[in-house]
Coordinates of N, CA and C and ligand atoms in Angstrom, one line a residue:
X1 N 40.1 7.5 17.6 CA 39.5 8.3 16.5 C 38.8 7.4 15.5
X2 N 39.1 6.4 15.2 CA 39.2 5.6 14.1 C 37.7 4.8 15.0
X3 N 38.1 4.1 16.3 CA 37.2 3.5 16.7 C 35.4 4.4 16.9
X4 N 36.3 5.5 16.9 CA 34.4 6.8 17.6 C 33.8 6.3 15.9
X5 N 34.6 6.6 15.1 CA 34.0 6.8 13.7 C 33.2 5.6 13.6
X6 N 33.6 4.6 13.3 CA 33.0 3.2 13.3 C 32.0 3.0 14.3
X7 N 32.3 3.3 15.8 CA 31.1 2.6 16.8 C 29.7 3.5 16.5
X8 N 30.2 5.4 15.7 CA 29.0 6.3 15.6 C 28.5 5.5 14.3
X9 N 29.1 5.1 13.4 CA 28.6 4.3 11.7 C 28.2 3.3 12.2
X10 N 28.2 2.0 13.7 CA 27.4 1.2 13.8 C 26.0 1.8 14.5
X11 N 26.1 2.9 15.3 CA 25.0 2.9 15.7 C 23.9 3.7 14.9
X12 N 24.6 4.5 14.0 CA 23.4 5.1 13.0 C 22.7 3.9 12.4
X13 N 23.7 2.7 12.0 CA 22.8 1.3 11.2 C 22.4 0.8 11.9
X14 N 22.3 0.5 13.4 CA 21.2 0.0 14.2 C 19.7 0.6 14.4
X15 N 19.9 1.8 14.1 CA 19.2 2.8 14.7 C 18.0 3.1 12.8
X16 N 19.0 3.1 12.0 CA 18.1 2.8 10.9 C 17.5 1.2 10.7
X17 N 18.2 0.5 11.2 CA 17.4 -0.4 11.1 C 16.1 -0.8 12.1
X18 N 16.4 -0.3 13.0 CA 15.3 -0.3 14.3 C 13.9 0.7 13.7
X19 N 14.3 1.6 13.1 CA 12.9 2.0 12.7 C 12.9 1.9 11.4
X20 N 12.8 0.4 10.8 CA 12.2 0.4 9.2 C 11.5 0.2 9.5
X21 N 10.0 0.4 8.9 CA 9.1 -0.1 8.3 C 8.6 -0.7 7.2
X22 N 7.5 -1.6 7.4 CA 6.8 -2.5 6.0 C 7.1 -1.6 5.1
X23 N 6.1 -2.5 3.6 CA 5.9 -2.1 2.3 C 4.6 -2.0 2.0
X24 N 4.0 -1.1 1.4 CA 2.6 -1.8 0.8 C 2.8 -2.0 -0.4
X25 N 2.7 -3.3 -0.9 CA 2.6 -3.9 -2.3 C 1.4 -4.0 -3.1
X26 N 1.6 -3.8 -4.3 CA 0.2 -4.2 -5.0 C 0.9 -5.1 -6.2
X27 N 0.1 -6.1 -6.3 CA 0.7 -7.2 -7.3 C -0.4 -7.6 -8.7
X28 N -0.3 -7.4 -9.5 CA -1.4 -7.2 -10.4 C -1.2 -8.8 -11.6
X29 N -2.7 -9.3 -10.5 CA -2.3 -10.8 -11.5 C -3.1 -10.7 -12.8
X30 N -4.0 -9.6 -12.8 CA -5.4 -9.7 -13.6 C -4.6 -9.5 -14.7
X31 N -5.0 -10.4 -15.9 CA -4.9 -10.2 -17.3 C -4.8 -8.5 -18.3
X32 N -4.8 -7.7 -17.3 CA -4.8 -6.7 -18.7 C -3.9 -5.6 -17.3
X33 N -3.4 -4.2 -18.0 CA -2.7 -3.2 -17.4 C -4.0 -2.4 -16.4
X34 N -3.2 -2.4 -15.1 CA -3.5 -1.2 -14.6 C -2.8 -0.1 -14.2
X35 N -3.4 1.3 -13.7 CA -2.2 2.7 -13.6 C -3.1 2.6 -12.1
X36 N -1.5 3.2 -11.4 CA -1.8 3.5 -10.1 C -0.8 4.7 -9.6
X37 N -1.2 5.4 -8.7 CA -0.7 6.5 -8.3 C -0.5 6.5 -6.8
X38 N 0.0 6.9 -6.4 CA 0.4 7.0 -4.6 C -0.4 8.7 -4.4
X39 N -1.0 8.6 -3.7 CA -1.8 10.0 -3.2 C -1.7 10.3 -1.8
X40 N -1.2 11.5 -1.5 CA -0.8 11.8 -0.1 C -1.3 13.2 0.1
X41 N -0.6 14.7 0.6 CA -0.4 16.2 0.0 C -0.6 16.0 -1.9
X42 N 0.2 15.4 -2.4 CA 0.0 15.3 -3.8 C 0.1 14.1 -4.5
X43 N 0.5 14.1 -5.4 CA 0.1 12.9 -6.1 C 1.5 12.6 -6.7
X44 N 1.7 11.3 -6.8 CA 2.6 10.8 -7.2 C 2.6 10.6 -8.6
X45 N 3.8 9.9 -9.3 CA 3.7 10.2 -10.7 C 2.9 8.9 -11.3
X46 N 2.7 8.6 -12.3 CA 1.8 7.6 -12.7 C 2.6 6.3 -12.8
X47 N 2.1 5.5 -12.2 CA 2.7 3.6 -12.7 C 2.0 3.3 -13.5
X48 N 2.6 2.2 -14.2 CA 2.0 1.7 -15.2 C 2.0 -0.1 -14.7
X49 N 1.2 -0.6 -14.5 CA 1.3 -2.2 -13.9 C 0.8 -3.4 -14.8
X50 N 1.5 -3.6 -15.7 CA 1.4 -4.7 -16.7 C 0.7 -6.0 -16.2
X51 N 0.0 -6.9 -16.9 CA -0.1 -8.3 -15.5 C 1.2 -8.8 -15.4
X52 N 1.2 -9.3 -13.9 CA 2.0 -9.4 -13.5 C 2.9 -8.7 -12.8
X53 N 2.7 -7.2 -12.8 CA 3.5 -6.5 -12.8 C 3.4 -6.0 -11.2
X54 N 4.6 -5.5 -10.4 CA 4.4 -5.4 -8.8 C 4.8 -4.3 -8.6
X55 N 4.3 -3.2 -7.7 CA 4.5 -1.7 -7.2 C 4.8 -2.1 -5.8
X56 N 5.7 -1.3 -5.2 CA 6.0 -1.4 -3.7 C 6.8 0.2 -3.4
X57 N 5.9 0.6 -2.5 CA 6.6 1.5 -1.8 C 6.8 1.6 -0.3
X58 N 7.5 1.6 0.5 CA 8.0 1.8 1.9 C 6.7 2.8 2.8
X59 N 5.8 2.1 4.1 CA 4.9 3.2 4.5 C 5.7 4.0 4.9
X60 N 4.8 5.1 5.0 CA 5.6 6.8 5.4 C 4.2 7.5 5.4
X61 N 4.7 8.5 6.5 CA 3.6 9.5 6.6 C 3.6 10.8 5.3
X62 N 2.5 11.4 5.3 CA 2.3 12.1 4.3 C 2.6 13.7 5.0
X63 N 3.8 14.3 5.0 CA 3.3 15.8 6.4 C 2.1 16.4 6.1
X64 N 1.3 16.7 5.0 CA 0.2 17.4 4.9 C -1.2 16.4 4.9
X65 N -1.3 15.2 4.1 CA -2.7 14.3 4.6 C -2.5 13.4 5.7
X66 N -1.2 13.1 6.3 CA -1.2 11.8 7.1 C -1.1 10.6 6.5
X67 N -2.2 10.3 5.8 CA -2.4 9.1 5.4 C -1.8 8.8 4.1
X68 N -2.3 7.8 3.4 CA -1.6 7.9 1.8 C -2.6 7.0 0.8
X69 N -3.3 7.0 -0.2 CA -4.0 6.6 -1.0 C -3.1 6.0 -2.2
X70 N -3.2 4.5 -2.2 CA -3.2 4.5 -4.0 C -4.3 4.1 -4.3
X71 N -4.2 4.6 -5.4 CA -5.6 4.9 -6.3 C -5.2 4.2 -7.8
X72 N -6.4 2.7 -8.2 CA -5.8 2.2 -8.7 C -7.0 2.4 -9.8
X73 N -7.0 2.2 -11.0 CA -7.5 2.6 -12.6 C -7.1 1.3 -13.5
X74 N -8.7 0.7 -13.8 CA -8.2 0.3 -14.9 C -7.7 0.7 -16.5
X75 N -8.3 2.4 -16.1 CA -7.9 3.4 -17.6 C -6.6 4.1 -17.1
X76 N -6.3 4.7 -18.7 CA -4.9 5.1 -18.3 C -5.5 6.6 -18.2
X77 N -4.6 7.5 -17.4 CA -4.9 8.5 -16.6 C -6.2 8.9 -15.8
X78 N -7.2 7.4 -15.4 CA -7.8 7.0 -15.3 C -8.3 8.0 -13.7
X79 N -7.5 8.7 -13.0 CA -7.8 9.5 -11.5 C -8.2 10.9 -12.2
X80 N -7.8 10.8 -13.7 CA -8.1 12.6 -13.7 C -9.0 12.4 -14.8
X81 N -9.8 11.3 -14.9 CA -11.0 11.4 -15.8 C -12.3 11.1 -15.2
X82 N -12.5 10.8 -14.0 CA -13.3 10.4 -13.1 C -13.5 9.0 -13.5
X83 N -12.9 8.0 -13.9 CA -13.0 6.6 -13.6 C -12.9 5.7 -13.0
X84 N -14.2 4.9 -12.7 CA -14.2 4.1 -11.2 C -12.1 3.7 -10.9
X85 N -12.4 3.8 -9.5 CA -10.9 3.9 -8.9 C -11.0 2.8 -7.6
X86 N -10.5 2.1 -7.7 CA -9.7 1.2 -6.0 C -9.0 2.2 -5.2
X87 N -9.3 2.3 -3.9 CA -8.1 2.9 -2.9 C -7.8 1.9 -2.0
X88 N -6.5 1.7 -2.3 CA -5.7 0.9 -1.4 C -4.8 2.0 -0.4
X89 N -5.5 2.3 0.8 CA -5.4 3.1 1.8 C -4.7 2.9 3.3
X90 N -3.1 3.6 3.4 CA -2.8 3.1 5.2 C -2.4 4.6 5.6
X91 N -2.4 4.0 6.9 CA -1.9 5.4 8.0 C -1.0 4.9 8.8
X92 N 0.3 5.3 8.8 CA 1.1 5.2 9.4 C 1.0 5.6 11.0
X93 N 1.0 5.4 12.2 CA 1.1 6.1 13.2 C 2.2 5.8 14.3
X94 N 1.9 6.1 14.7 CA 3.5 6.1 16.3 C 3.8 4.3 16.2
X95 N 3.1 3.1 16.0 CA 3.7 2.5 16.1 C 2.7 1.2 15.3
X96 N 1.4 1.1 14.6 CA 0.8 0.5 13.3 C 1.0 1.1 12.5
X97 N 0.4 0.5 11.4 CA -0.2 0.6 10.1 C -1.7 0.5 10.2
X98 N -2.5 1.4 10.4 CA -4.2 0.7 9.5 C -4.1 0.7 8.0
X99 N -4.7 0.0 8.0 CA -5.2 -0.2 5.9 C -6.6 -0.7 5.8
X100 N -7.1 -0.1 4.8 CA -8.4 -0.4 4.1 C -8.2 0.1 2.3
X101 N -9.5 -0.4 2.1 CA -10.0 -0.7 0.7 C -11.0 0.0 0.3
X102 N -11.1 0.3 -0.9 CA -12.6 1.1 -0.9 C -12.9 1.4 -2.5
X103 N -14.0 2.0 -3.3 CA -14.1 2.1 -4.4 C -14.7 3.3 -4.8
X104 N -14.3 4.0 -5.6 CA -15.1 5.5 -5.6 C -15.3 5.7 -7.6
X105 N -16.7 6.2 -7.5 CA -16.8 6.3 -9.1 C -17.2 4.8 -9.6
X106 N -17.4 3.8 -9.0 CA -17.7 3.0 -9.8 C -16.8 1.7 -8.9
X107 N -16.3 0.5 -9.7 CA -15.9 -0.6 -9.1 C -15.2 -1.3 -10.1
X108 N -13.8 -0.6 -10.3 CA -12.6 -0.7 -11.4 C -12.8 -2.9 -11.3
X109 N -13.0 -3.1 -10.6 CA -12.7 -4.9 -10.5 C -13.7 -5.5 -9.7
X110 N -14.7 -5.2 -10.4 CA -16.0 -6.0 -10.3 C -15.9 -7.0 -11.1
X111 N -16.2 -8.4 -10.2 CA -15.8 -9.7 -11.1 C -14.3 -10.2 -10.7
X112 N -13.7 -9.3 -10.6 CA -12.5 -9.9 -10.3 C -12.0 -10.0 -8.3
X113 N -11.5 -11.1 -8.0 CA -11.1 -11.4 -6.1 C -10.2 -10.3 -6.0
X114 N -10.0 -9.4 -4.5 CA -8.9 -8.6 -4.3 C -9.2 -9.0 -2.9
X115 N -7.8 -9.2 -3.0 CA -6.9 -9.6 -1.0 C -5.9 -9.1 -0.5
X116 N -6.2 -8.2 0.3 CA -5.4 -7.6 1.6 C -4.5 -8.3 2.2
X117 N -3.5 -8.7 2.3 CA -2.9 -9.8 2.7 C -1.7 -9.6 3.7
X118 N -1.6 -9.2 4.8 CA -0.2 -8.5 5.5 C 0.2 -9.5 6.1
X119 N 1.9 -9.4 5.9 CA 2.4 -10.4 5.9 C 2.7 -11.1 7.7
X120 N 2.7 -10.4 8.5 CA 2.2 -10.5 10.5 C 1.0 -11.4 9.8
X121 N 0.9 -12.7 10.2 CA -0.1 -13.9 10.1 C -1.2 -13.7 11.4
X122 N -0.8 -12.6 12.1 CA -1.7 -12.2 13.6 C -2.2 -11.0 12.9
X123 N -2.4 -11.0 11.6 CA -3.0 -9.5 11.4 C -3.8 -9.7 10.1
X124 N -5.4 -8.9 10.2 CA -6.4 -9.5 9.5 C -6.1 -9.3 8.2
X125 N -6.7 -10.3 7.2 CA -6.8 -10.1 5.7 C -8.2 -9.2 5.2
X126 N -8.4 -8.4 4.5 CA -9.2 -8.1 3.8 C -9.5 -8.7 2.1
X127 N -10.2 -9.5 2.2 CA -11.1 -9.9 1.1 C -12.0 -9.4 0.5
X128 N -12.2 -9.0 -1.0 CA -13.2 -8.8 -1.3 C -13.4 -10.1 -3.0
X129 N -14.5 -11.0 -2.1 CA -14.5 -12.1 -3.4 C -14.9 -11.3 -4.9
X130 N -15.5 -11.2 -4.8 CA -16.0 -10.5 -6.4 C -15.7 -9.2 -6.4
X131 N -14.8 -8.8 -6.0 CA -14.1 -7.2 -6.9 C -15.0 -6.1 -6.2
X132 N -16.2 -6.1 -5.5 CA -17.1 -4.7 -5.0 C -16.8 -5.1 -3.1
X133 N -17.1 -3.9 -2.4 CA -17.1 -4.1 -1.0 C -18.1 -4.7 -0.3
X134 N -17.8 -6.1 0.1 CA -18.5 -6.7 1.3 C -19.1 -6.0 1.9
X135 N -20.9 -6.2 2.8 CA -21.4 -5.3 4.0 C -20.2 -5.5 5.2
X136 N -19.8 -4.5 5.6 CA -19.2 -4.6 7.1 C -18.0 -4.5 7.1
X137 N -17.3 -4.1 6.0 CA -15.7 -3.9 5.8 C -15.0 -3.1 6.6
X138 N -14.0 -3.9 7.6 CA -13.3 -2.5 8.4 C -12.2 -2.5 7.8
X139 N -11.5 -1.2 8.8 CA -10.2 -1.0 8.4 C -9.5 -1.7 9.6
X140 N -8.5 -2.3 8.7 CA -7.8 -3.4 9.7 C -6.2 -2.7 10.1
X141 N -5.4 -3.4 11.6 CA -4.1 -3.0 11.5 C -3.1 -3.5 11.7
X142 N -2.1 -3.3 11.9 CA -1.3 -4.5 12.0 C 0.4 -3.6 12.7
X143 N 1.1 -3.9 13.2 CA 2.3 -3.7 14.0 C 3.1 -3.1 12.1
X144 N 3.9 -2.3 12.7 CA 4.3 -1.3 11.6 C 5.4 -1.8 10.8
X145 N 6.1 -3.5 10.9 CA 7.0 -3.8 10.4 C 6.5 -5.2 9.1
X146 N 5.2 -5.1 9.1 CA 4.8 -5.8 8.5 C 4.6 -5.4 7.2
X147 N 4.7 -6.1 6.0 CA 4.6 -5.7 4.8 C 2.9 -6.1 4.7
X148 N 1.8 -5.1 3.8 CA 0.3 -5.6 3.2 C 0.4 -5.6 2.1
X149 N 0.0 -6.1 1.4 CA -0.3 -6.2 -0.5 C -1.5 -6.5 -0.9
X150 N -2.3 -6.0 -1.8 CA -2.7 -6.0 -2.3 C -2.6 -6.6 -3.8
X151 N -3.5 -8.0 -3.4 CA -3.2 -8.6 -4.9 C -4.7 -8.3 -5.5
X152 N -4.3 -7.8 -6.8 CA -5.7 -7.9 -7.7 C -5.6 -9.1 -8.9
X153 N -7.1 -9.4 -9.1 CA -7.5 -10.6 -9.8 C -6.6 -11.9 -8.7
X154 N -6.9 -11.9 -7.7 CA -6.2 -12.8 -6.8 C -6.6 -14.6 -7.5
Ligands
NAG1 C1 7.2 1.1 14.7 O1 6.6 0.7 15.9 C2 7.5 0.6 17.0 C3 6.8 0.0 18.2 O2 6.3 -1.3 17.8 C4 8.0 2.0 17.3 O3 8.9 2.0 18.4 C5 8.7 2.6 16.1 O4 9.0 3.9 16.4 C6 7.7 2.6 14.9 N1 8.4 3.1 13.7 C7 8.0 4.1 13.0 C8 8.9 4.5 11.9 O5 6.9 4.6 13.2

């Protein structure tokens, strides 16, 4: 009895450990606060990202969009005033991550480097040197145990 209990408690921890996945990070070196939100079915509650300051949430599917947006602002409540916004963008699927980058309303970090950086060294970076979108930006992917971050003012 004693032994079922334990060998079922090891294999649920194998079994959770067998399907974790990455993190997407965003690491905020740039000199002043940014707000960022996690966007999926709905919207997450507001961060507040000090310099210096690091957001990380575990990928996961969204049941109603799939995918999942953060949506980054250098104003504060900056997604519900229409001010230029960053989307740091993945999709979880049966067994990657894709992620991309993109700018809507404007270009919150023009002037300033932002890098894509997933930690699988076999899996592409996204750069954007001066803060706006390079011609020819794809969406890149990478095996689903990798962590990506996003650093701003890199
Ligand atoms: C992660 O990918 C592996 C295959 O590389 C797959 O077996 C596993 O189910 C995936 N995990 C999740 C949570 O999607």
């Amino acid at each position: 009895m004693h032994f079922k209990t334990f060998a079922l408690a090891a294999l649920t921890a194998t079994t959770a450990v067998a399907s974790q996945v990455g993190n997407a990070i965003v690491e905020n070196h740039c000199p002043f606060t940014v707000y960022l939100w996690s966007v999926g079915g709905s919207t997450g509650p507001k961060q507040v990202l000090k310099s210096g300051g690091v957001y990380t949430e575990r990928f996961h599917r969204d049941p109603k969009s799939g995918g999942i947006a953060i949506k980054i602002t250098k104003v504060d409540d900056g997604i519900f005033n229409g001010s230029p916004q960053t989307n740091f963008a993945y999709t979880l699927t049966d067994t990657r991550v894709f992620y991309d980058l993109s700018d809507v309303y404007g270009n919150p970090f023009s002037g300033h480097k932002l890098v894509v950086d997933p930690s699988d060294p076999n899996c592409q970076e996204i750069v954007w040197p001066s803060g706006i979108t390079p011609a020819g930006t794809l969406t890149r992917d990478c095996q689903n145990k990798s962590d990506v971050k996003l650093t701003l003012c890199a």
